[in-house]
Amino acid sequence: MKEYLKLLLSLIILGVIVSCGSKPNPAAVPAPSTGTSEAPLIKIHVIQKSTDPTPYWVNKKWEIGKDELGRKVIFLTVEGQRNTREKAEIEAESKKIAKLTEVIKQVATREFAMAKQGMLNDETELDTYFEETIAAVSKNVNISGAMNVEDYWEYIQEIQGDSSRTYYRYVKRYAMDYETYQKAVKQAWEPVAKKIPPDLKAKAEKVLDNLNKAGEMSE
């Protein structure tokens, strides 16, 4: 009997020791989200358009070409997007002045760059004067003469995932006489030319001569 009690007591003590020494399993932690899920692609459907096929100039920011009378002009486009065609057109018109100012600066920058070709030795010294001229041209050119020559509009459905919206895209094309731009360049250059050192004047004047020979460009 005593042996039985000793054995029972030993088993109880062993059970207590085992239960105290065991450790609970840690709770499972969900993996963090990577946050890299891609947004649904946007699909564009043109439901209606004013002209088919779409005119080539609609997606051109600007170009230098000739109008119906054969005069050299600077063409530019502006566009608006609204829920009605009338509002889209008004928005496009409101961008005319800012867009034309931007285009004039781009035209002047490119033409000066083309005219400077072959003058690398003096490029650094002359750049300061040319940049001052370009800034003056874009500010002072008379943009009131830019005429609306063509219009184009689209009625568009835009779909992304389960959502969609419809709106009008209205694009207006304007033309400004190239001579107006040339006059602005000349007027802007005159005060700047007085600041140029004598040893650079001849090369600077050559650049101005090259500007008058600039060919047609587009962007």
mmCIF file of C-alpha atoms in Angstrom:
data_model
loop_
_atom_site.group_PDB
_atom_site.id
_atom_site.type_symbol
_atom_site.label_atom_id
_atom_site.label_comp_id
_atom_site.label_asym_id
_atom_site.label_seq_id
_atom_site.Cartn_x
_atom_site.Cartn_y
_atom_site.Cartn_z
ATOM 1 C CA MET A 1 0.000 0.000 0.000
ATOM 2 C CA LYS A 2 2.814 2.356 0.882
ATOM 3 C CA GLU A 3 4.507 1.611 -2.425
ATOM 4 C CA TYR A 4 1.286 2.421 -4.260
ATOM 5 C CA LEU A 5 0.918 5.770 -2.469
ATOM 6 C CA LYS A 6 4.527 6.702 -3.249
ATOM 7 C CA LEU A 7 4.012 5.903 -6.923
ATOM 8 C CA LEU A 8 0.799 7.944 -7.054
ATOM 9 C CA LEU A 9 2.465 10.906 -5.331
ATOM 10 C CA SER A 10 5.387 10.764 -7.765
ATOM 11 C CA LEU A 11 3.034 10.864 -10.762
ATOM 12 C CA ILE A 12 1.165 13.875 -9.350
ATOM 13 C CA ILE A 13 4.413 15.813 -8.760
ATOM 14 C CA LEU A 14 5.657 14.979 -12.270
ATOM 15 C CA GLY A 15 2.401 16.195 -13.778
ATOM 16 C CA VAL A 16 2.650 19.519 -11.928
ATOM 17 C CA ILE A 17 6.236 20.058 -13.115
ATOM 18 C CA VAL A 18 5.363 19.333 -16.760
ATOM 19 C CA SER A 19 2.320 21.632 -16.730
ATOM 20 C CA CYS A 20 4.311 24.515 -15.231
ATOM 21 C CA GLY A 21 7.147 24.206 -17.728
ATOM 22 C CA SER A 22 5.033 24.202 -20.902
ATOM 23 C CA LYS A 23 4.627 27.441 -22.914
ATOM 24 C CA PRO A 24 1.513 28.475 -24.839
ATOM 25 C CA ASN A 25 1.796 28.697 -28.619
ATOM 26 C CA PRO A 26 1.961 32.330 -29.854
ATOM 27 C CA ALA A 27 -1.120 33.664 -31.626
ATOM 28 C CA ALA A 28 -0.839 33.804 -35.402
ATOM 29 C CA VAL A 29 -0.179 37.350 -36.699
ATOM 30 C CA PRO A 30 -1.655 38.198 -40.093
ATOM 31 C CA ALA A 31 0.879 39.240 -42.733
ATOM 32 C CA PRO A 32 0.960 43.018 -43.296
ATOM 33 C CA SER A 33 -0.668 44.325 -46.436
ATOM 34 C CA THR A 34 1.816 45.346 -49.106
ATOM 35 C CA GLY A 35 -0.488 48.066 -50.416
ATOM 36 C CA THR A 36 0.620 47.436 -53.993
ATOM 37 C CA SER A 37 -2.770 46.665 -55.506
ATOM 38 C CA GLU A 38 -3.002 48.384 -58.870
ATOM 39 C CA ALA A 39 -5.804 50.803 -59.689
ATOM 40 C CA PRO A 40 -8.119 49.698 -62.498
ATOM 41 C CA LEU A 41 -7.117 50.898 -65.938
ATOM 42 C CA ILE A 42 -8.976 53.887 -67.364
ATOM 43 C CA LYS A 43 -10.783 53.179 -70.618
ATOM 44 C CA ILE A 44 -11.769 56.034 -72.917
ATOM 45 C CA HIS A 45 -14.647 55.740 -75.372
ATOM 46 C CA VAL A 46 -15.436 58.558 -77.805
ATOM 47 C CA ILE A 47 -19.207 58.483 -78.106
ATOM 48 C CA GLN A 48 -19.513 61.402 -80.512
ATOM 49 C CA LYS A 49 -17.167 63.814 -82.295
ATOM 50 C CA SER A 50 -17.634 66.941 -84.370
ATOM 51 C CA THR A 51 -15.429 65.701 -87.221
ATOM 52 C CA ASP A 52 -14.391 62.239 -88.307
ATOM 53 C CA PRO A 53 -11.540 61.511 -88.757
ATOM 54 C CA THR A 54 -10.060 63.634 -85.980
ATOM 55 C CA PRO A 55 -8.071 66.577 -87.438
ATOM 56 C CA TYR A 56 -4.294 66.150 -87.179
ATOM 57 C CA TRP A 57 -3.838 69.444 -85.320
ATOM 58 C CA VAL A 58 -5.962 68.432 -82.319
ATOM 59 C CA ASN A 59 -3.039 66.759 -80.548
ATOM 60 C CA LYS A 60 -0.411 69.336 -81.564
ATOM 61 C CA LYS A 61 0.489 71.892 -78.922
ATOM 62 C CA TRP A 62 1.731 74.357 -81.532
ATOM 63 C CA GLU A 63 3.280 74.609 -84.961
ATOM 64 C CA ILE A 64 4.495 77.224 -87.400
ATOM 65 C CA GLY A 65 2.846 77.037 -90.791
ATOM 66 C CA LYS A 66 0.783 79.028 -93.266
ATOM 67 C CA ASP A 67 -2.824 80.129 -93.179
ATOM 68 C CA GLU A 68 -5.331 80.010 -96.025
ATOM 69 C CA LEU A 69 -3.839 83.182 -97.515
ATOM 70 C CA GLY A 70 -0.320 81.766 -97.493
ATOM 71 C CA ARG A 71 0.897 83.947 -94.618
ATOM 72 C CA LYS A 72 3.315 82.516 -92.073
ATOM 73 C CA VAL A 73 1.553 82.081 -88.733
ATOM 74 C CA ILE A 74 2.002 80.454 -85.349
ATOM 75 C CA PHE A 75 -0.755 77.921 -84.651
ATOM 76 C CA LEU A 76 -1.593 76.797 -81.124
ATOM 77 C CA THR A 77 -4.319 74.712 -79.507
ATOM 78 C CA VAL A 78 -6.136 75.028 -76.186
ATOM 79 C CA GLU A 79 -8.723 72.685 -74.740
ATOM 80 C CA GLY A 80 -11.303 72.411 -71.996
ATOM 81 C CA GLN A 81 -13.177 69.503 -70.394
ATOM 82 C CA ARG A 82 -16.586 69.968 -68.805
ATOM 83 C CA ASN A 83 -19.946 68.228 -68.467
ATOM 84 C CA THR A 84 -21.502 70.373 -71.222
ATOM 85 C CA ARG A 85 -20.101 71.405 -74.580
ATOM 86 C CA GLU A 86 -20.690 75.093 -73.908
ATOM 87 C CA LYS A 87 -18.780 75.017 -70.616
ATOM 88 C CA ALA A 88 -15.921 73.066 -72.201
ATOM 89 C CA GLU A 89 -15.620 75.694 -74.941
ATOM 90 C CA ILE A 90 -15.598 78.538 -72.416
ATOM 91 C CA GLU A 91 -12.853 76.809 -70.439
ATOM 92 C CA ALA A 92 -10.769 76.375 -73.591
ATOM 93 C CA GLU A 93 -11.159 80.063 -74.477
ATOM 94 C CA SER A 94 -10.082 81.081 -70.981
ATOM 95 C CA LYS A 95 -6.711 79.378 -71.512
ATOM 96 C CA LYS A 96 -5.880 81.289 -74.691
ATOM 97 C CA ILE A 97 -3.735 84.080 -73.227
ATOM 98 C CA ALA A 98 -1.681 81.882 -70.892
ATOM 99 C CA LYS A 99 -1.160 79.275 -73.607
ATOM 100 C CA LEU A 100 -0.098 81.794 -76.236
ATOM 101 C CA THR A 101 2.393 83.385 -73.838
ATOM 102 C CA GLU A 102 3.854 79.938 -73.141
ATOM 103 C CA VAL A 103 4.042 79.082 -76.848
ATOM 104 C CA ILE A 104 5.771 82.361 -77.745
ATOM 105 C CA LYS A 105 8.449 81.603 -75.161
ATOM 106 C CA GLN A 106 8.920 78.088 -76.566
ATOM 107 C CA VAL A 107 9.159 79.379 -80.140
ATOM 108 C CA ALA A 108 11.696 82.038 -79.160
ATOM 109 C CA THR A 109 13.768 79.580 -77.114
ATOM 110 C CA ARG A 110 13.964 77.090 -79.971
ATOM 111 C CA GLU A 111 14.710 79.690 -82.632
ATOM 112 C CA PHE A 112 17.502 81.250 -80.584
ATOM 113 C CA ALA A 113 18.963 77.780 -79.964
ATOM 114 C CA MET A 114 18.941 77.049 -83.695
ATOM 115 C CA ALA A 115 20.427 80.443 -84.522
ATOM 116 C CA LYS A 116 23.299 79.911 -82.062
ATOM 117 C CA GLN A 117 24.523 76.718 -83.684
ATOM 118 C CA GLY A 118 28.232 76.906 -84.490
ATOM 119 C CA MET A 119 28.922 79.552 -81.839
ATOM 120 C CA LEU A 120 29.936 77.311 -78.938
ATOM 121 C CA ASN A 121 32.916 79.452 -77.901
ATOM 122 C CA ASP A 122 30.719 82.403 -77.014
ATOM 123 C CA GLU A 123 27.567 80.536 -76.042
ATOM 124 C CA THR A 124 27.916 81.122 -72.300
ATOM 125 C CA GLU A 125 28.514 84.855 -72.613
ATOM 126 C CA LEU A 126 25.633 85.386 -75.037
ATOM 127 C CA ASP A 127 23.103 83.148 -73.281
ATOM 128 C CA THR A 128 22.418 85.722 -70.585
ATOM 129 C CA TYR A 129 21.402 88.320 -73.171
ATOM 130 C CA PHE A 130 19.357 85.887 -75.225
ATOM 131 C CA GLU A 131 17.460 84.661 -72.165
ATOM 132 C CA GLU A 132 16.632 88.244 -71.234
ATOM 133 C CA THR A 133 15.333 88.831 -74.759
ATOM 134 C CA ILE A 134 13.216 85.662 -74.725
ATOM 135 C CA ALA A 135 11.623 86.640 -71.412
ATOM 136 C CA ALA A 136 10.774 90.091 -72.775
ATOM 137 C CA VAL A 137 9.274 88.657 -75.971
ATOM 138 C CA SER A 138 6.894 86.338 -74.116
ATOM 139 C CA LYS A 139 5.717 89.218 -71.919
ATOM 140 C CA ASN A 140 5.407 91.973 -74.506
ATOM 141 C CA VAL A 141 4.133 90.261 -77.659
ATOM 142 C CA ASN A 142 0.727 91.519 -78.763
ATOM 143 C CA ILE A 143 -1.449 88.429 -78.458
ATOM 144 C CA SER A 144 -4.748 90.182 -79.119
ATOM 145 C CA GLY A 145 -4.372 89.414 -82.814
ATOM 146 C CA ALA A 146 -4.554 85.640 -82.347
ATOM 147 C CA MET A 147 -7.642 84.464 -84.221
ATOM 148 C CA ASN A 148 -9.728 81.340 -83.664
ATOM 149 C CA VAL A 149 -9.475 79.400 -86.933
ATOM 150 C CA GLU A 150 -10.804 75.894 -86.144
ATOM 151 C CA ASP A 151 -12.787 74.046 -83.464
ATOM 152 C CA TYR A 152 -13.199 70.389 -82.589
ATOM 153 C CA TRP A 153 -15.117 68.609 -79.828
ATOM 154 C CA GLU A 154 -15.720 65.104 -78.501
ATOM 155 C CA TYR A 155 -18.285 63.561 -76.162
ATOM 156 C CA ILE A 156 -16.371 61.032 -74.059
ATOM 157 C CA GLN A 157 -17.166 58.208 -71.665
ATOM 158 C CA GLU A 158 -14.396 57.403 -69.198
ATOM 159 C CA ILE A 159 -14.592 54.034 -67.408
ATOM 160 C CA GLN A 160 -12.458 52.952 -64.456
ATOM 161 C CA GLY A 161 -13.423 49.731 -62.733
ATOM 162 C CA ASP A 162 -17.091 49.910 -61.734
ATOM 163 C CA SER A 163 -17.337 53.691 -62.084
ATOM 164 C CA SER A 164 -17.752 55.827 -65.185
ATOM 165 C CA ARG A 165 -18.280 59.449 -66.171
ATOM 166 C CA THR A 166 -19.063 61.369 -69.327
ATOM 167 C CA TYR A 167 -17.806 64.795 -70.379
ATOM 168 C CA TYR A 168 -17.088 67.002 -73.369
ATOM 169 C CA ARG A 169 -13.603 67.759 -74.628
ATOM 170 C CA TYR A 170 -13.439 70.992 -76.635
ATOM 171 C CA VAL A 171 -10.308 71.952 -78.599
ATOM 172 C CA LYS A 172 -9.808 75.365 -80.211
ATOM 173 C CA ARG A 173 -7.086 76.282 -82.691
ATOM 174 C CA TYR A 174 -5.722 79.818 -82.871
ATOM 175 C CA ALA A 175 -3.396 81.480 -85.364
ATOM 176 C CA MET A 176 -1.160 84.503 -84.794
ATOM 177 C CA ASP A 177 0.687 86.338 -87.557
ATOM 178 C CA TYR A 178 4.381 85.418 -87.456
ATOM 179 C CA GLU A 179 5.303 89.032 -88.206
ATOM 180 C CA THR A 180 3.785 90.009 -84.861
ATOM 181 C CA TYR A 181 6.218 87.657 -83.164
ATOM 182 C CA GLN A 182 9.168 88.980 -85.188
ATOM 183 C CA LYS A 183 8.348 92.562 -84.238
ATOM 184 C CA ALA A 184 8.240 91.558 -80.582
ATOM 185 C CA VAL A 185 11.683 89.933 -80.899
ATOM 186 C CA LYS A 186 13.121 93.068 -82.477
ATOM 187 C CA GLN A 187 11.635 95.344 -79.824
ATOM 188 C CA ALA A 188 12.868 93.096 -77.022
ATOM 189 C CA TRP A 189 16.357 92.847 -78.515
ATOM 190 C CA GLU A 190 17.052 96.573 -78.941
ATOM 191 C CA PRO A 191 17.534 97.452 -75.236
ATOM 192 C CA VAL A 192 19.401 94.197 -74.575
ATOM 193 C CA ALA A 193 21.810 94.776 -77.471
ATOM 194 C CA LYS A 194 23.078 97.949 -75.802
ATOM 195 C CA LYS A 195 24.383 95.874 -72.880
ATOM 196 C CA ILE A 196 26.468 93.466 -74.975
ATOM 197 C CA PRO A 197 30.278 93.988 -74.859
ATOM 198 C CA PRO A 198 31.830 95.228 -78.133
ATOM 199 C CA ASP A 199 33.765 91.993 -78.703
ATOM 200 C CA LEU A 200 30.505 89.987 -78.746
ATOM 201 C CA LYS A 201 28.286 92.358 -80.716
ATOM 202 C CA ALA A 202 29.186 90.963 -84.142
ATOM 203 C CA LYS A 203 28.365 87.387 -83.126
ATOM 204 C CA ALA A 204 25.175 88.484 -81.397
ATOM 205 C CA GLU A 205 24.008 90.294 -84.517
ATOM 206 C CA LYS A 206 24.734 87.170 -86.533
ATOM 207 C CA VAL A 207 22.358 85.252 -84.296
ATOM 208 C CA LEU A 208 19.647 87.826 -84.985
ATOM 209 C CA ASP A 209 20.243 87.488 -88.717
ATOM 210 C CA ASN A 210 19.889 83.723 -88.421
ATOM 211 C CA LEU A 211 16.578 84.148 -86.612
ATOM 212 C CA ASN A 212 15.096 85.763 -89.691
ATOM 213 C CA LYS A 213 16.008 82.670 -91.695
ATOM 214 C CA ALA A 214 14.430 80.200 -89.284
ATOM 215 C CA GLY A 215 12.404 77.516 -91.032
ATOM 216 C CA GLU A 216 9.082 76.047 -90.052
ATOM 217 C CA MET A 217 8.947 74.192 -86.750
ATOM 218 C CA SER A 218 6.368 72.185 -84.903
ATOM 219 C CA GLU A 219 5.925 70.499 -81.564
#
